[in-house]
Every structure is written in structure tokens, then in C-alpha cells.
Short mmCIF file of C-alpha atoms and ligand atoms in Angstrom, two decimals:
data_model
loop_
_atom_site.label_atom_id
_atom_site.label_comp_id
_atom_site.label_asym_id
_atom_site.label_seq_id
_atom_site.Cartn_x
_atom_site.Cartn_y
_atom_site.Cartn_z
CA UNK A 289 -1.25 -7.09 -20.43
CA UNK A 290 0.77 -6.03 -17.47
CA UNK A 291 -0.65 -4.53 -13.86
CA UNK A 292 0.32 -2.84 -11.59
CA UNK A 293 -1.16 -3.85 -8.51
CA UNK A 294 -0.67 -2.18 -4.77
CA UNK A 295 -1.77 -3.64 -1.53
CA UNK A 296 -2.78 -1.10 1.37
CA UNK A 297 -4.54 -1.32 4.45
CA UNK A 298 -4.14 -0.62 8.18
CA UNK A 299 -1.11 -2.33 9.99
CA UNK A 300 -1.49 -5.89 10.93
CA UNK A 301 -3.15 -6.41 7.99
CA UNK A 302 -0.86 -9.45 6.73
CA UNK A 303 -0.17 -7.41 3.50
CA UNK A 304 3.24 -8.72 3.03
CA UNK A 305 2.85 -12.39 3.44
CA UNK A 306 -0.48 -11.67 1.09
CA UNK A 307 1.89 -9.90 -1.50
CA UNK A 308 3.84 -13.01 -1.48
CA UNK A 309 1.47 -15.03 -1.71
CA UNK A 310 -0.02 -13.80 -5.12
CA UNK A 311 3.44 -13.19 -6.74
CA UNK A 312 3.81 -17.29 -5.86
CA UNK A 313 0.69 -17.66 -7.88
CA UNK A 314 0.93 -15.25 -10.86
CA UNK A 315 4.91 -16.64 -11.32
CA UNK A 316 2.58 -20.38 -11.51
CA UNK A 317 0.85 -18.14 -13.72
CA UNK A 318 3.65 -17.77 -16.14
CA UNK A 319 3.18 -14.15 -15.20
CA UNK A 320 6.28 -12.06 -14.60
CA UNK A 321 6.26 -10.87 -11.59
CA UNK A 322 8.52 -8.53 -9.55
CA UNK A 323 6.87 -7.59 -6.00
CA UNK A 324 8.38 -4.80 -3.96
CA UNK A 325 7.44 -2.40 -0.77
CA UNK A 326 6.87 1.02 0.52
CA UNK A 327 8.45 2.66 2.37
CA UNK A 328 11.90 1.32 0.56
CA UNK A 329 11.72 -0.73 -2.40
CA UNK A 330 15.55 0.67 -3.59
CA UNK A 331 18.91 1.02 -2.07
CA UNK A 332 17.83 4.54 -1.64
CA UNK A 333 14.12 4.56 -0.86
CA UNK A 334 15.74 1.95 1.97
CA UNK A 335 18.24 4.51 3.07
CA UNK A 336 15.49 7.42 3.93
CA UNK A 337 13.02 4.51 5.00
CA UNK A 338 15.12 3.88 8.15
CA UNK A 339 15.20 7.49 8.93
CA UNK A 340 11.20 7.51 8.62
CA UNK A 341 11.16 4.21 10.69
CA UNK A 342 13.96 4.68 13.56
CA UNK A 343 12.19 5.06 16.84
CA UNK A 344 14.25 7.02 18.22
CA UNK A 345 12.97 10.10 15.71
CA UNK A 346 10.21 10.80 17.62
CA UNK A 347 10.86 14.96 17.05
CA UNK A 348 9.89 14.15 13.44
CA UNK A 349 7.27 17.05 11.90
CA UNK A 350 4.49 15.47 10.23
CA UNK A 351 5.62 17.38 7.11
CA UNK A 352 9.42 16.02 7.39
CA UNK A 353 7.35 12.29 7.37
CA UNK A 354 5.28 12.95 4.59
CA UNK A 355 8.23 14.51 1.87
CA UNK A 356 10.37 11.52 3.35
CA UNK A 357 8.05 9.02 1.87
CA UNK A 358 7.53 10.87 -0.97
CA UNK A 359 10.98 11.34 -1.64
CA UNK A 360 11.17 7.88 -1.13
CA UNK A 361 8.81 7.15 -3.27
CA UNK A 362 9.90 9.02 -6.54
CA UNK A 363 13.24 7.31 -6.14
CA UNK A 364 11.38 3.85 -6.20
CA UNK A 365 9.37 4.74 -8.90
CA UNK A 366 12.21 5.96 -11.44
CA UNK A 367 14.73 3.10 -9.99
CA UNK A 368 12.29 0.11 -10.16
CA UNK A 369 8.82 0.40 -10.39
CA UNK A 370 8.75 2.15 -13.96
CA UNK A 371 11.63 0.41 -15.45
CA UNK A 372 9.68 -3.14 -14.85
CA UNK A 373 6.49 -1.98 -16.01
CA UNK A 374 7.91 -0.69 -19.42
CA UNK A 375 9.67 -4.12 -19.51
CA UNK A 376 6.22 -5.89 -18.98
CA UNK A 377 5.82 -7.31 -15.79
CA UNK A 378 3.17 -7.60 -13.36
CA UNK A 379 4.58 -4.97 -10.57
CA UNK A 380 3.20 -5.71 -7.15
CA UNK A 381 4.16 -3.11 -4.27
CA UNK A 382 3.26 -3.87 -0.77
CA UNK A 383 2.00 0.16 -0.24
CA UNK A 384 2.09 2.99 -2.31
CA UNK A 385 0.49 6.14 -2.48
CA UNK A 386 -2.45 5.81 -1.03
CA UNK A 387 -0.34 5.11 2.44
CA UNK A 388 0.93 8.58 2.22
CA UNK A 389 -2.79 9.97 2.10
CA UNK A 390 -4.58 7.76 4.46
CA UNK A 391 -1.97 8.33 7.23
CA UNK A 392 0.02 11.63 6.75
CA UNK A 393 -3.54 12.86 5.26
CA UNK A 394 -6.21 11.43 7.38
CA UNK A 395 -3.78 10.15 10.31
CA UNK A 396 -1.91 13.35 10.56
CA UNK A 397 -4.48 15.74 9.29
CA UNK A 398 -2.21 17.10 6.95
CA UNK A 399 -3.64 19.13 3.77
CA UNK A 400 -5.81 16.26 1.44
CA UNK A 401 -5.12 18.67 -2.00
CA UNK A 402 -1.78 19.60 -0.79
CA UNK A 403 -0.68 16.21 -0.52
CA UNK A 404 -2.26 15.15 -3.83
CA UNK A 405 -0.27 18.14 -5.76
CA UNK A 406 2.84 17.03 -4.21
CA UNK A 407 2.14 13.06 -4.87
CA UNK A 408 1.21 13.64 -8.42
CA UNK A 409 4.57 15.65 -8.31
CA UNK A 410 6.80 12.73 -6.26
CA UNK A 411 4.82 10.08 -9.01
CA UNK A 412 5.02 11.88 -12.29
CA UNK A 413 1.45 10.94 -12.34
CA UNK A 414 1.92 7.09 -12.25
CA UNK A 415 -0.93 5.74 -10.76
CA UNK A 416 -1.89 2.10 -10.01
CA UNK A 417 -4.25 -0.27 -11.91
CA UNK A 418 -5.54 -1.91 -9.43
CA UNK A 419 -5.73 -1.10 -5.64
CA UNK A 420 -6.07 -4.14 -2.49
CA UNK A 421 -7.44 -2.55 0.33
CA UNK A 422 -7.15 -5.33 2.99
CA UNK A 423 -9.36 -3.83 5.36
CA UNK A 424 -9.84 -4.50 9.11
CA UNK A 425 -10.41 -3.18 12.51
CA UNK A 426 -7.99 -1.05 14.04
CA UNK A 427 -7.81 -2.97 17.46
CA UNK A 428 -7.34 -6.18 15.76
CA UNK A 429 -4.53 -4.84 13.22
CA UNK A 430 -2.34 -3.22 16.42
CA UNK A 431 -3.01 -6.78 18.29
CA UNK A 432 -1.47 -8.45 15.43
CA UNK A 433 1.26 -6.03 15.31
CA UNK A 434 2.09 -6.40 18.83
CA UNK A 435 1.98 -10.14 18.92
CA UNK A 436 4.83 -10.50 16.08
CA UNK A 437 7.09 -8.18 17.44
CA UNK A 438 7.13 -5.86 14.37
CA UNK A 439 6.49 -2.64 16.44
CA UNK A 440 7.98 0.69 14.96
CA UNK A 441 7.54 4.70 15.32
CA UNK A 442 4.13 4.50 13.53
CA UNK A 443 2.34 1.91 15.47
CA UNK A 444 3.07 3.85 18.50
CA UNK A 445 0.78 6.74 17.24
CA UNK A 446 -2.74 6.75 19.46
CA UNK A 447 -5.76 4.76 18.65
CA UNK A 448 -7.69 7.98 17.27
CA UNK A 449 -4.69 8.36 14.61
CA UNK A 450 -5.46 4.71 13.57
CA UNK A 451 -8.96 5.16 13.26
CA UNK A 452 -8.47 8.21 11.01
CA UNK A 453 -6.22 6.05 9.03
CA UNK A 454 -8.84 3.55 8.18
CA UNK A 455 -11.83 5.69 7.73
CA UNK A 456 -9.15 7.27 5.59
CA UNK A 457 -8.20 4.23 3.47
CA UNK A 458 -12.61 3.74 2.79
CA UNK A 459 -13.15 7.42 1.55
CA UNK A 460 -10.32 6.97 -0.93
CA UNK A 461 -11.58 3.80 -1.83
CA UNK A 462 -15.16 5.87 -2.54
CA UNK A 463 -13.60 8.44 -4.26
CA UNK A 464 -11.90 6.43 -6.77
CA UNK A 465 -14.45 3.03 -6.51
CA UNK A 466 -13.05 1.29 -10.39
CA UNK A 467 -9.32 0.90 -8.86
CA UNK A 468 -10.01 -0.44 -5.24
CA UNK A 469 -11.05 -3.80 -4.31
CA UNK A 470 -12.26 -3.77 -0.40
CA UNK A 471 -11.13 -7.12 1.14
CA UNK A 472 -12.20 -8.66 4.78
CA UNK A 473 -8.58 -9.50 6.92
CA UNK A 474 -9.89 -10.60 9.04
CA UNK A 475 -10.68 -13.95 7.50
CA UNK A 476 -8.13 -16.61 7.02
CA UNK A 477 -4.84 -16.34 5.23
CA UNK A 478 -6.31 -18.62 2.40
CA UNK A 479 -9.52 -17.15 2.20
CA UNK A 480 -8.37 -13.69 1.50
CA UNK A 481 -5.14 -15.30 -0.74
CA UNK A 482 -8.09 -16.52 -3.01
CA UNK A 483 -9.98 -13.58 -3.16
CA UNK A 484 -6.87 -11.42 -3.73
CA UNK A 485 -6.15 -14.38 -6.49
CA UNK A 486 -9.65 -13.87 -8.06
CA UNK A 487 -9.79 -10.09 -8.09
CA UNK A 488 -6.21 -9.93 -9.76
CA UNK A 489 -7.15 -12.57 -12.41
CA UNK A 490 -10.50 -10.70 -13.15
CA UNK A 491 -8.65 -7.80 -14.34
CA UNK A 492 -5.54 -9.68 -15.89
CA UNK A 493 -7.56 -12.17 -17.74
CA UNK A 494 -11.05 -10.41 -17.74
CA UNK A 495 -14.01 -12.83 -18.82
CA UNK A 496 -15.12 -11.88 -22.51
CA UNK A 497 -18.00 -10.04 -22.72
CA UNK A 498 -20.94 -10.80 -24.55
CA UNK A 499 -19.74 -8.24 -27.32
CA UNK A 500 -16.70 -9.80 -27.74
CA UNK A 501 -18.02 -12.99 -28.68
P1 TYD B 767 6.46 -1.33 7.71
O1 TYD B 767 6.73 -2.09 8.94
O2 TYD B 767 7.52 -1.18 6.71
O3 TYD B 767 5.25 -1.91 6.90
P2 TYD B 767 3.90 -2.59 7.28
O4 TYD B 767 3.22 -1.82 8.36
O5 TYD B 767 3.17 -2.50 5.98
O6 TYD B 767 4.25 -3.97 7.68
O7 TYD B 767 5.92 0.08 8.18
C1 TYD B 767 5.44 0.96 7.34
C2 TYD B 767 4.72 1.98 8.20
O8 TYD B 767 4.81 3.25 7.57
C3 TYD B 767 3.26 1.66 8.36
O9 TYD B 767 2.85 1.93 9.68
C4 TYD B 767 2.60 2.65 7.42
C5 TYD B 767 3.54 3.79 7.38
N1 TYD B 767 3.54 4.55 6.12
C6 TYD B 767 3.11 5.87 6.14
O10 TYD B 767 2.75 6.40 7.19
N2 TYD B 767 3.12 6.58 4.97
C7 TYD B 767 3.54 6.03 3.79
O11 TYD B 767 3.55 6.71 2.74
C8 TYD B 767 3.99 4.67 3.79
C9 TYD B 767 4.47 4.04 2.52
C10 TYD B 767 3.98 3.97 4.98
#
């Protein structure tokens, strides 16, 4: 059985060195893996991703953001993200979706059912197995972004907007509680790698249950 797995979470997180990490351990695994990223993830998803990212766009409507990612997003989807599940890997995307919603939905205030029409839409309904919300405070997350230099356009947005985005990331986690797996950043690297590890092998390789035996 193949998965296919997305990491979210407020920035600062450590969701792409996490995202490595497991796609190390599944490959171990004998698991074919191919691990990619949003916003981007294809030649042309990159293209529009700069345009989303370049600080200089600061005039950009919150509407303009939120139909760049999703255009963004379709092209991923039909370039790579499809293609490798129907060949039978393990996809792995470092953001998805649920980005879209928690911060053009809850960060911008932008239309929830809107947003979902137009992401079911942008997805032709693909949605993912299993969801790693790698959760943690917002002052910590912007520290962390700060620290390593990986500043862009949406970091800059106000503390509030963060906030939103993370109370954001919980009620979509509550809405839809069998894909999401809530995870602690802000324990060690290898702590969370092994829980990460654990709740991806759960549902990969789930235990038999007494009515299988
Ligand atoms: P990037 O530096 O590529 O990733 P990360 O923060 O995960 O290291 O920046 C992506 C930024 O774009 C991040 O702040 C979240 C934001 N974003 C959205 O606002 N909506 C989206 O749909 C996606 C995919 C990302």
C-alpha cells in the first residue's frame, strides 16, 4: 500500500529537514519514496512560487496569493504528485492544502467554503492519507525563522496573522481528526523524527487486529 503523506505546520517548524528525515527511513524501508514541497514541487509550480515568495511583491491581494498557490498546486498535482502515486510510491510533500486554508483562510480571513470549492477544484479532489501537523508556538516558530536566515514575504506578516494561522491549522485538524496526527516541535529533532517514524508506519504497516487473526 502506498501513502500519501503531507507535513504542515506553522513556519519554523523544521518540516523540511523532518520530511527528509522520514523519506531516509521509509527508502531503509524498501519503501519508494519520492518527497516534494509546496509552494513549487515542478518546474512550473517553481516558476509562480517565486512570484508568491519575492519580497518585493508586497502590493499582492490576498486573493492573487491564494489562486497563485492554487494554481501552483494543480500543476504539481497533475505533473508529479498523481503520476507517482498511480506508479506506487509513498508521496511525501512538505505542505499541501491545508497551507492554503490555514493561512490564506484563517491568516488572511479569506472565505473558509470559498476556498474549499476552489481547492477541491485546483485538486480534482485528491486529498491526503495522512496529515503531520508539527505544531508549535508562534513566537518560537518566527525565532527559528529568523535565526536561519530563511526570512520571506510571509514571515513578515504580524504576529496576530500567525496566531490565526495556527489556531487555524488545530480546527482543521478537529474537523477532519482520522487524517491528522498533532505532533510537539518543539521537542528534539529525533524525538519528533521517531514519532513522525511511528505514526507513518502505523498506517503503512498497521498492527493486525484481533479479527484478522
Ligand atoms: P517556504 O520558505 O517555501 O516554506 P517553509 O515555510 O515551509 O519553510 O515558504 C512557504 C511559505 O508560504 C510559508 O510561510 C507558508 C506559505 N504558504 C501559504 O501561505 N499558502 C500555501 O498554500 C502554501 C503552500 C504556503
Amino acid at each position: 500500500m502506498n501513502l500519501f503523506i503531507t507535513l504542515e505546520g506553522p513556519d519554523g517548524g523544521g518540516k523540511s529537514s523532518q520530511a527528509e528525515g522520514l523519506a531516509e527511513y521509509l527508502r531503509a524501508e524498501n519503501i519508494e519514496v519520492l518527497l516534494t514541497r509546496e509552494p513549487g514541487g515542478s518546474p512550473i509550480g517553481d516558476q509562480i512560487r517565486n512570484v508568491i515568495m519575492e519580497l518585493e511583491n508586497t502590493d499582492m491581494d490576498a486573493r492573487t496569493e491564494f489562486l497563485l498557490f492554487s494554481a501552483s498546486r494543480a500543476q504539481h498535482i497533475a505533473e508529479v504528485i498523481r503520476p507517482n502515486l498511480e506508479n506506487g510510491l509513498t508521496v511525501i510533500s512538505d505542505r499541501f492544502f491545508d497551507s492554503s486554508l490555514a493561512y490564506q483562510g484563517y491568516g488572511q480571513r479569506l472565505p473558509l467554503d470559498t476556498l474549499k470549492a476552489i481547492t477541491n477544484f485546483a485538486t480534482s479532489g485528491l486529498t491526503p492519507d495522512l496529515t503531520l501537523l508539527l505544531d508549535l508556538p508562534v513566537e518560537e516558530g518566527l525565532r527559528r525563522r529568523e535565526a536561519d536566515g530563511n526570512w520571506n514575504r510571509m514571515d513578515a506578516y504580524d504576529i496576530d496573522f500567525h496566531r490565526r494561522v495556527r489556531r487555524g491549522y488545530l480546527n482543521l485538524a478537529a474537523e477532519t481528526p482520522e487524517r491528522w496526527v498533532i505532533l510537539n516541535a518543539e521537542q528534539s529533532f529525533a524525538a519528533l523524527q521517531d514519532e513522525i517514524r511511528h505514526a507513518v508506519m502505523a498506517r503503512l504497516k498497521p498492527e493486525p487486529t484481533d479479527t484478522d487473526k
